[in-house]
PDB file of C-alpha atoms in Angstrom:
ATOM      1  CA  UNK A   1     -19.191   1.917  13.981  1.00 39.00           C
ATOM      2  CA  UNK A   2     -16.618   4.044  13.011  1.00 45.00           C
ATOM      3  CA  UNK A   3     -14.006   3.458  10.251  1.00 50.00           C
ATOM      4  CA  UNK A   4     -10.746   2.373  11.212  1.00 49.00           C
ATOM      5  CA  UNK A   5      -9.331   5.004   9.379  1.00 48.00           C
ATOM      6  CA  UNK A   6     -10.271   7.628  11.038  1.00 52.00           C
ATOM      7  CA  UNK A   7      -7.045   9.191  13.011  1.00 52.00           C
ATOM      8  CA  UNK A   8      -7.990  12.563  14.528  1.00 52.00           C
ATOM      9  CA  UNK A   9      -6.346  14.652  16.460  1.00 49.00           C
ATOM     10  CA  UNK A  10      -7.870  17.392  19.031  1.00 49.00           C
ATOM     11  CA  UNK A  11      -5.855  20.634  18.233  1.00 68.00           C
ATOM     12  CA  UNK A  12      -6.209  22.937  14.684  1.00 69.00           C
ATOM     13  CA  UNK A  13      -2.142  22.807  12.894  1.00 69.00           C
ATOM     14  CA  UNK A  14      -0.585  25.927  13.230  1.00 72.00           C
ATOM     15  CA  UNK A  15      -0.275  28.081  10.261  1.00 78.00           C
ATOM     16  CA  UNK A  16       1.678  30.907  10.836  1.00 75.00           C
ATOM     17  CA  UNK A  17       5.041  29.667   9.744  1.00 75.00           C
ATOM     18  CA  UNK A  18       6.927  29.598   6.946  1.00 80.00           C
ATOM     19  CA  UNK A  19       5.920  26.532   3.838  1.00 83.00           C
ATOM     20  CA  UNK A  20       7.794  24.874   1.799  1.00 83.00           C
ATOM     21  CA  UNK A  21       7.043  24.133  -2.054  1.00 86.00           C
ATOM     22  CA  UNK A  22       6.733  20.299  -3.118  1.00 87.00           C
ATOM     23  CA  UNK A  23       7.346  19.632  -7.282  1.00 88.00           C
ATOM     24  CA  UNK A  24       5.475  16.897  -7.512  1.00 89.00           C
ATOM     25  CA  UNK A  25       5.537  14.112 -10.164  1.00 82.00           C
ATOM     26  CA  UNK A  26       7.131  14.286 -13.921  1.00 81.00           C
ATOM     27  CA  UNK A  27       5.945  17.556 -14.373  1.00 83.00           C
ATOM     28  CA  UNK A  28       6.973  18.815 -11.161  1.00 84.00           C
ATOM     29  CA  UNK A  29       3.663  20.651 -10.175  1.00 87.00           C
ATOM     30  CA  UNK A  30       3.530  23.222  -7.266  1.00 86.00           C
ATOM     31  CA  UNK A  31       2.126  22.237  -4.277  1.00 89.00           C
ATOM     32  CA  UNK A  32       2.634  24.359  -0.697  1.00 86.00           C
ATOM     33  CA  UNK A  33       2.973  23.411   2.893  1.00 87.00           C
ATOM     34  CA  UNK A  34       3.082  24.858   5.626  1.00 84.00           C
ATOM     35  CA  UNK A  35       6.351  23.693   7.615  1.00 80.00           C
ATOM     36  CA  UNK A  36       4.928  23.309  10.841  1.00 78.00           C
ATOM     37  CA  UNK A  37       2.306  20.959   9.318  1.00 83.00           C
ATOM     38  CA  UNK A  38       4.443  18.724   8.989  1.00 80.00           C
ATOM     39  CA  UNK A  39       6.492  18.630  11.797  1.00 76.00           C
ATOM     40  CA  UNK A  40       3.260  18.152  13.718  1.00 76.00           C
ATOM     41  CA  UNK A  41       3.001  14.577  11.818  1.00 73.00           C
ATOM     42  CA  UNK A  42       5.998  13.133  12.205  1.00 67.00           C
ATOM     43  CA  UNK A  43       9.489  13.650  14.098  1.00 60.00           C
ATOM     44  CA  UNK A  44      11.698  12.238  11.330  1.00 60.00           C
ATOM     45  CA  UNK A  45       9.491  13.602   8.949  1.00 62.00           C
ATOM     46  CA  UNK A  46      11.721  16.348   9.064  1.00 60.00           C
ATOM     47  CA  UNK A  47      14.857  15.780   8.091  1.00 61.00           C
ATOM     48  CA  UNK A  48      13.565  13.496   5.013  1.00 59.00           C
ATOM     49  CA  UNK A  49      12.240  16.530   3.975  1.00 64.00           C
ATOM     50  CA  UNK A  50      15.338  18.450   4.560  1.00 60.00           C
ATOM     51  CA  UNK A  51      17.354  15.965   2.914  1.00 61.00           C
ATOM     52  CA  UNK A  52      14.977  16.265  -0.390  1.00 60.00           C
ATOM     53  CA  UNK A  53      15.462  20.430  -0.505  1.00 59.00           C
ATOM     54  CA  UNK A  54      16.952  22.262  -3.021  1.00 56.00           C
ATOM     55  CA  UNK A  55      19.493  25.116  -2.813  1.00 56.00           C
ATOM     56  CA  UNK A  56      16.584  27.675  -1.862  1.00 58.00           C
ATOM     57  CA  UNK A  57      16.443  25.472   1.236  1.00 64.00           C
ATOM     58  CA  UNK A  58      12.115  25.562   0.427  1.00 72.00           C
ATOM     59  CA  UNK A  59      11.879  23.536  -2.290  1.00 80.00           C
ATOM     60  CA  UNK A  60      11.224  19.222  -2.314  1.00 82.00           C
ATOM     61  CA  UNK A  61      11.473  17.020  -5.458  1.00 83.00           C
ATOM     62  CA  UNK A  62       8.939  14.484  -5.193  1.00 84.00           C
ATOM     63  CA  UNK A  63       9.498  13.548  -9.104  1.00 81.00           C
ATOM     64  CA  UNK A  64       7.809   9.768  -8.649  1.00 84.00           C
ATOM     65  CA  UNK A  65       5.034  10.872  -7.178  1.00 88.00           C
ATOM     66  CA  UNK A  66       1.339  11.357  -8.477  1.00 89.00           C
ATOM     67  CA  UNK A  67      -0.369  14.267  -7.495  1.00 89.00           C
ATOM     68  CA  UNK A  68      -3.351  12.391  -6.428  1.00 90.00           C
ATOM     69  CA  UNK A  69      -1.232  10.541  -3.595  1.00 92.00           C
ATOM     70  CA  UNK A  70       0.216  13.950  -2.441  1.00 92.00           C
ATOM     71  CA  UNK A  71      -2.984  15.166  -2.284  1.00 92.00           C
ATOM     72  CA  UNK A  72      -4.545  12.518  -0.174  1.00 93.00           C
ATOM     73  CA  UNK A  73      -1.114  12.910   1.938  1.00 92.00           C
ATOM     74  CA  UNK A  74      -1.939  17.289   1.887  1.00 90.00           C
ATOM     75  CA  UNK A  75      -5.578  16.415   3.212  1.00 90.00           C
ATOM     76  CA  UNK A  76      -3.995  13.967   5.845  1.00 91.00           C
ATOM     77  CA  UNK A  77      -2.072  16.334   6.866  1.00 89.00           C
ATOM     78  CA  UNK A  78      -4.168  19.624   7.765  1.00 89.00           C
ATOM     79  CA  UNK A  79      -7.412  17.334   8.581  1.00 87.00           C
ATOM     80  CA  UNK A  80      -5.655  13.904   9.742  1.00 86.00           C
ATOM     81  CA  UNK A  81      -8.035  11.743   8.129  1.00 86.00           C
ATOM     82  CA  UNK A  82      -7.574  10.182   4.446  1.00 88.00           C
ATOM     83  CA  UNK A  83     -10.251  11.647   2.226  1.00 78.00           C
ATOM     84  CA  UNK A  84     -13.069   9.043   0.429  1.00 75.00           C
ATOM     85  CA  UNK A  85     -13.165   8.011  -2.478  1.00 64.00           C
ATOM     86  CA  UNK A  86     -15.385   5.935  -4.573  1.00 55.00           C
ATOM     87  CA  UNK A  87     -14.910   2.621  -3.188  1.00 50.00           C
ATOM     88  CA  UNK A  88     -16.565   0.838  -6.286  1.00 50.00           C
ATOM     89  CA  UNK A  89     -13.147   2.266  -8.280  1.00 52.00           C
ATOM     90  CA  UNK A  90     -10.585  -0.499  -8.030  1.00 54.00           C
ATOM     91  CA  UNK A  91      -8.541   3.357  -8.734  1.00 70.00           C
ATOM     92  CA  UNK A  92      -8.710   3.811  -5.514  1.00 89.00           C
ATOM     93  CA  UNK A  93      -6.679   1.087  -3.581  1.00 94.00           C
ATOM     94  CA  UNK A  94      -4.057   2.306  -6.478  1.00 94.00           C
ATOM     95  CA  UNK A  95      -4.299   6.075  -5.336  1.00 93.00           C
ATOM     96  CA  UNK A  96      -3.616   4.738  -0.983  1.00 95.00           C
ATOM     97  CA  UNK A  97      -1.009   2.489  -2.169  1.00 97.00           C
ATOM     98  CA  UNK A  98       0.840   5.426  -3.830  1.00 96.00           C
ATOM     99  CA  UNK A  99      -0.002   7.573  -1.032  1.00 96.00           C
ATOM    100  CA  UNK A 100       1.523   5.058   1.340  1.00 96.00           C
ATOM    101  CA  UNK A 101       4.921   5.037  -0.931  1.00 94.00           C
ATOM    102  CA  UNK A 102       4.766   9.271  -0.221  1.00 92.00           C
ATOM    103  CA  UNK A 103       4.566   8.421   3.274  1.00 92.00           C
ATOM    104  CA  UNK A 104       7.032   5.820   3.369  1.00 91.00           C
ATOM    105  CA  UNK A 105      10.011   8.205   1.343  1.00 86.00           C
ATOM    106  CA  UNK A 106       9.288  11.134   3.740  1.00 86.00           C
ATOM    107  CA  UNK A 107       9.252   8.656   7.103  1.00 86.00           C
ATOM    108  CA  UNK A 108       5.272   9.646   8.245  1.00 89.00           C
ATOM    109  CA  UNK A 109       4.474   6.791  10.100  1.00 89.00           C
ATOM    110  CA  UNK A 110       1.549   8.140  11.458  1.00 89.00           C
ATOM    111  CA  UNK A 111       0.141   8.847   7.469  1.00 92.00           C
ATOM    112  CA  UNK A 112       1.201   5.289   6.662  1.00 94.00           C
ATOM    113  CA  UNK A 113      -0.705   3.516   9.858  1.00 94.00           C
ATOM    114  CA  UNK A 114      -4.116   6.029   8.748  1.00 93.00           C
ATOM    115  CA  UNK A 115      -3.320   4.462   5.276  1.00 95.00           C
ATOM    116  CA  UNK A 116      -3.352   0.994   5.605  1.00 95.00           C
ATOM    117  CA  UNK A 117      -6.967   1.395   8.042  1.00 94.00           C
ATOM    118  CA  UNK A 118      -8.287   3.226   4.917  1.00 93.00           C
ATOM    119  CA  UNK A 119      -6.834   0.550   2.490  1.00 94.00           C
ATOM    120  CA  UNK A 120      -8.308  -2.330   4.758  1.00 94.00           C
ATOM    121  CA  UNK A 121     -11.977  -0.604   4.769  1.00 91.00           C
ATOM    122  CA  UNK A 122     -11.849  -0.071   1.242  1.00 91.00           C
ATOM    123  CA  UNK A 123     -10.820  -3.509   0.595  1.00 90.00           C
ATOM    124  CA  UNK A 124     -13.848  -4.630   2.667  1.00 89.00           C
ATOM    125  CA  UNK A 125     -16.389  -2.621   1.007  1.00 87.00           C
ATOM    126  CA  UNK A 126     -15.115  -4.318  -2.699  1.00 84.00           C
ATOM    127  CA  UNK A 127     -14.308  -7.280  -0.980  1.00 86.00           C
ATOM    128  CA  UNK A 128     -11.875  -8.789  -3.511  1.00 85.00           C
ATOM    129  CA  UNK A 129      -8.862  -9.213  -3.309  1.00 92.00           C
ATOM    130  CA  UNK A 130      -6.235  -5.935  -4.548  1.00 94.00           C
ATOM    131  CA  UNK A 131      -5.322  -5.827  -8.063  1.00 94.00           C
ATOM    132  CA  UNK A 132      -2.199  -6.561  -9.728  1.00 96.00           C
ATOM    133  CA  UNK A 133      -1.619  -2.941 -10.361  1.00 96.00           C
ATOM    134  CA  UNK A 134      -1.777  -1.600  -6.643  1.00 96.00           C
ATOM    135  CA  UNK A 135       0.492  -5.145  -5.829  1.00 97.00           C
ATOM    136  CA  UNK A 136       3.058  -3.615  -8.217  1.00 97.00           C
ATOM    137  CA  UNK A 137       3.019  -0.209  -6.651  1.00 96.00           C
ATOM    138  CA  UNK A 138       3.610  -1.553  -3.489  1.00 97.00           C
ATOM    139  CA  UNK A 139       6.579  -3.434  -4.492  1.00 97.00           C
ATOM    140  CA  UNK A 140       8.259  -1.232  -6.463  1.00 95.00           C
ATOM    141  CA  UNK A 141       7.661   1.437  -3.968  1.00 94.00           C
ATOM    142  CA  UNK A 142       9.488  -0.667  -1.183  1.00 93.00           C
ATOM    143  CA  UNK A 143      12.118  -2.236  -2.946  1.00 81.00           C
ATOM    144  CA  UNK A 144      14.604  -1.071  -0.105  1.00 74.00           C
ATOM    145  CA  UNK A 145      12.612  -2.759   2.308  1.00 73.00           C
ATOM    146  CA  UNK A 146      11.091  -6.258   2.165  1.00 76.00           C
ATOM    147  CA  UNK A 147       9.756  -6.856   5.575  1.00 82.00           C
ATOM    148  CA  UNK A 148       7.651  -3.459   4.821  1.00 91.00           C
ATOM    149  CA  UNK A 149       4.256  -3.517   6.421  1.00 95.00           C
ATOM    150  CA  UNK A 150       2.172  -3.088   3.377  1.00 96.00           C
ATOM    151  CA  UNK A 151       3.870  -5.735   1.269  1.00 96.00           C
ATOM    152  CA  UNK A 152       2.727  -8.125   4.568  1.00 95.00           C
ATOM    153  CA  UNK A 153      -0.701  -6.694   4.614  1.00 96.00           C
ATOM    154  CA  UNK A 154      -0.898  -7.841   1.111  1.00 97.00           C
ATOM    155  CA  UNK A 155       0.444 -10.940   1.460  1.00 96.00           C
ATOM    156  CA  UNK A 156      -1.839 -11.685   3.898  1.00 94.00           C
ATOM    157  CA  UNK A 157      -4.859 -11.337   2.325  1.00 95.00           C
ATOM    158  CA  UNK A 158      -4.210 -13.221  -0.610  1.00 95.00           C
ATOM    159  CA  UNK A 159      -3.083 -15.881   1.761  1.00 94.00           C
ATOM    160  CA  UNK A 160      -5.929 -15.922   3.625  1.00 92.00           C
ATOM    161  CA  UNK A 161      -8.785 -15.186   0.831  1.00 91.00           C
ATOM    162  CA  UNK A 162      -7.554 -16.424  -2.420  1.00 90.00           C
ATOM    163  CA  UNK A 163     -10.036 -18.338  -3.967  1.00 89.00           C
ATOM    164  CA  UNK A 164     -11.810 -19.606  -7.152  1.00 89.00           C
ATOM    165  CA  UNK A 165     -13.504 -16.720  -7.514  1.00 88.00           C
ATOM    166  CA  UNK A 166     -10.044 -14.396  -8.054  1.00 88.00           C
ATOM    167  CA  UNK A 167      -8.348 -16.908 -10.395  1.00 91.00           C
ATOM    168  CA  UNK A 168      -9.516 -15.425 -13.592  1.00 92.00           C
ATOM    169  CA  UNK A 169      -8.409 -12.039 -13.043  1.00 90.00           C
ATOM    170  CA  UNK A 170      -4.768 -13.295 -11.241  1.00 92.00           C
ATOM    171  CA  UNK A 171      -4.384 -15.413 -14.444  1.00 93.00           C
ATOM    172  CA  UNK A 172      -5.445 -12.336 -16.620  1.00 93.00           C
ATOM    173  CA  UNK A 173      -3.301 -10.103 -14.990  1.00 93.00           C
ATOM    174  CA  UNK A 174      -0.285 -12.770 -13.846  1.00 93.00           C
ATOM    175  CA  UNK A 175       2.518 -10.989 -15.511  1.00 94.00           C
ATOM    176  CA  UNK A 176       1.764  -7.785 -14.063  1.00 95.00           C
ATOM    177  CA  UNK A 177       2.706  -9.570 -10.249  1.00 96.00           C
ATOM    178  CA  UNK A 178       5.872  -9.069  -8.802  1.00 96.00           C
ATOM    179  CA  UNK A 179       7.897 -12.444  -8.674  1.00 95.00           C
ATOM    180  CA  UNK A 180       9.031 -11.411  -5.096  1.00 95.00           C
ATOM    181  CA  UNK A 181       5.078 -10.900  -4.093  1.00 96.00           C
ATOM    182  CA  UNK A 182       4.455 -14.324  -5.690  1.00 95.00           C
ATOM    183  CA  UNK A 183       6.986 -15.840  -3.620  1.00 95.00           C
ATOM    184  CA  UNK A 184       5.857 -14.035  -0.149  1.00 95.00           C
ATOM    185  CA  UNK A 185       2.326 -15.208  -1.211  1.00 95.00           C
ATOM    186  CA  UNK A 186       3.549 -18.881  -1.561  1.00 93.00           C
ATOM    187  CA  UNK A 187       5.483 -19.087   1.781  1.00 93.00           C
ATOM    188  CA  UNK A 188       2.578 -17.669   3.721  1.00 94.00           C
ATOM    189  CA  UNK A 189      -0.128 -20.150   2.450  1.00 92.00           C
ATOM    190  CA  UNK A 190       2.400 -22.733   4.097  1.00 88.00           C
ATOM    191  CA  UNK A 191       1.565 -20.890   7.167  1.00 88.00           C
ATOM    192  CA  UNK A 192      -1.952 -20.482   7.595  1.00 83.00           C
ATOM    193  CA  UNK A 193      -3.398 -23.544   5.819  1.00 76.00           C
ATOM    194  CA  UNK A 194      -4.779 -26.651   7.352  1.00 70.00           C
ATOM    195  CA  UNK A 195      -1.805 -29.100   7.800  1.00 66.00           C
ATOM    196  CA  UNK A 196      -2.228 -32.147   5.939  1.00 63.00           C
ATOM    197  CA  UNK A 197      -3.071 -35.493   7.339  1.00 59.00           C
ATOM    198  CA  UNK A 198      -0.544 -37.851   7.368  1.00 53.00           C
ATOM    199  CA  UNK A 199       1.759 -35.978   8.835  1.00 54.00           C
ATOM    200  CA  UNK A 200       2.445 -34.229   5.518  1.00 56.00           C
ATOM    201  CA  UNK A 201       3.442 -37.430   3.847  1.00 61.00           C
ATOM    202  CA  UNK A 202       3.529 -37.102   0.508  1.00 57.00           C
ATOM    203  CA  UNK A 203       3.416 -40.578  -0.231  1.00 59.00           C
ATOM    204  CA  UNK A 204      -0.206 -40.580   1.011  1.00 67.00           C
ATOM    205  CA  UNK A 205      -1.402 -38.991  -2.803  1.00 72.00           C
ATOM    206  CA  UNK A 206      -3.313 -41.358  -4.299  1.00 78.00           C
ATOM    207  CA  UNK A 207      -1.528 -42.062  -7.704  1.00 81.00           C
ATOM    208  CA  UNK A 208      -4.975 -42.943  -9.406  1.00 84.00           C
ATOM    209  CA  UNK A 209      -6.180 -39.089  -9.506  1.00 81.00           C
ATOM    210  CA  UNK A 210      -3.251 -38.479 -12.038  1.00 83.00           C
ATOM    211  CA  UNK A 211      -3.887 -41.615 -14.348  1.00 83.00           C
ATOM    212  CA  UNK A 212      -4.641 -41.231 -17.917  1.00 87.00           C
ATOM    213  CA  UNK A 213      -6.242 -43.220 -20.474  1.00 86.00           C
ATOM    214  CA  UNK A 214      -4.795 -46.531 -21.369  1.00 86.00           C
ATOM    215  CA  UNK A 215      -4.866 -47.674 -24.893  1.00 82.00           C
ATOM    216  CA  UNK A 216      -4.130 -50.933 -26.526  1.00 75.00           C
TER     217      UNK A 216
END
């Protein structure tokens, strides 16, 4: 079967056109594309590029971005498909959820859809449950934008396949979760869990489970 996150498409880019130059991350690193390239991804890919551009008119900042998520965007976007990685490395569902927070500043919805296939696959393969770390870069990355597709996709699977197994490294690792993500988490459980019996009552709890000791 093929993997989800494959997203081809039939025609070579063209590459005759101008490219623009990317500075990307603190220490603003080179990185060249052609212009074309990217119009071929997305529509409004284009003017959050042009709204990034220096002076020169050829020049992006991408400041908060790691090269290793503009690279996996770069691959996406002369091959359209999301390069592997190891998927023993819990690295890697760090590296796509980065990648996704390049897509989502420069409006690629097509990158971010190929994205969240590879993220799903990968997160089969380890099957656990994302770490703390790519929760956080998620959230941070979206602040703008709480109903964002990722931070539901997230959500979601900690709804649906928290279990005892994942409770020592969430309790290693609480602090590192965004409250917000805690919260989502929370409300969703309400959602997809069994409803209780009893209508919900919660004056069906049998007191005796919480007794203590008695001493005279």
């Amino acid at each position: 079967m093929a993997s989800t996150s494959e997203h081809r498409v039939s025609e070579p880019p063209d590459l005759s056109g101008p490219m623009l130059k990317f500075l990307v991350g603190n220490r603003q690193q080179p990185r060249y594309v052609h212009e074309s390239v990217l119009d071929r991804s997305s529509a409004k890919l284009g003017s959050a590029v042009k709204a990034r551009r220096h002076d020169d008119d050829t020049t992006i900042e991408l400041a908060n971005h790691t090269l290793e998520a503009f690279h996996i965007y770069m691959n996406w976007l002369y091959c359209q498909r999301i390069p592997d990685d190891d998927p023993r490395s819990h690295h890697t569902l760090d590296h796509l959820a980065e990648a996704y927070i390049t897509g989502y500043e420069l409006k690629d919805n097509k990158f971010k859809n190929a994205v969240i296939d590879r993220f799903i696959d990968v997160s089969r393969s380890e099957n656990a449950l994302p770490r703390a770390s790519t929760v956080d870069i998620i959230y941070e990355g979206t602040s703008l934008t709480c109903s964002s597709p990722a931070r539901r996709l997230l959500v979601d699977i900690y709804a649906l396949f928290f279990d005892s197994a994942a409770v020592p490294d969430v309790k290693t690792h609480l602090g590192r979760y965004p409250k917000a993500f805690l919260v989502d988490v929370l409300d969703a459980i309400t959602k997809v869990r069994p409803m209780p019996r009893e209508s919900g009552d919660l004056m069906a709890v049998d007191g005796r489970k919480y007794y203590e000791t008695e001493t005279r």
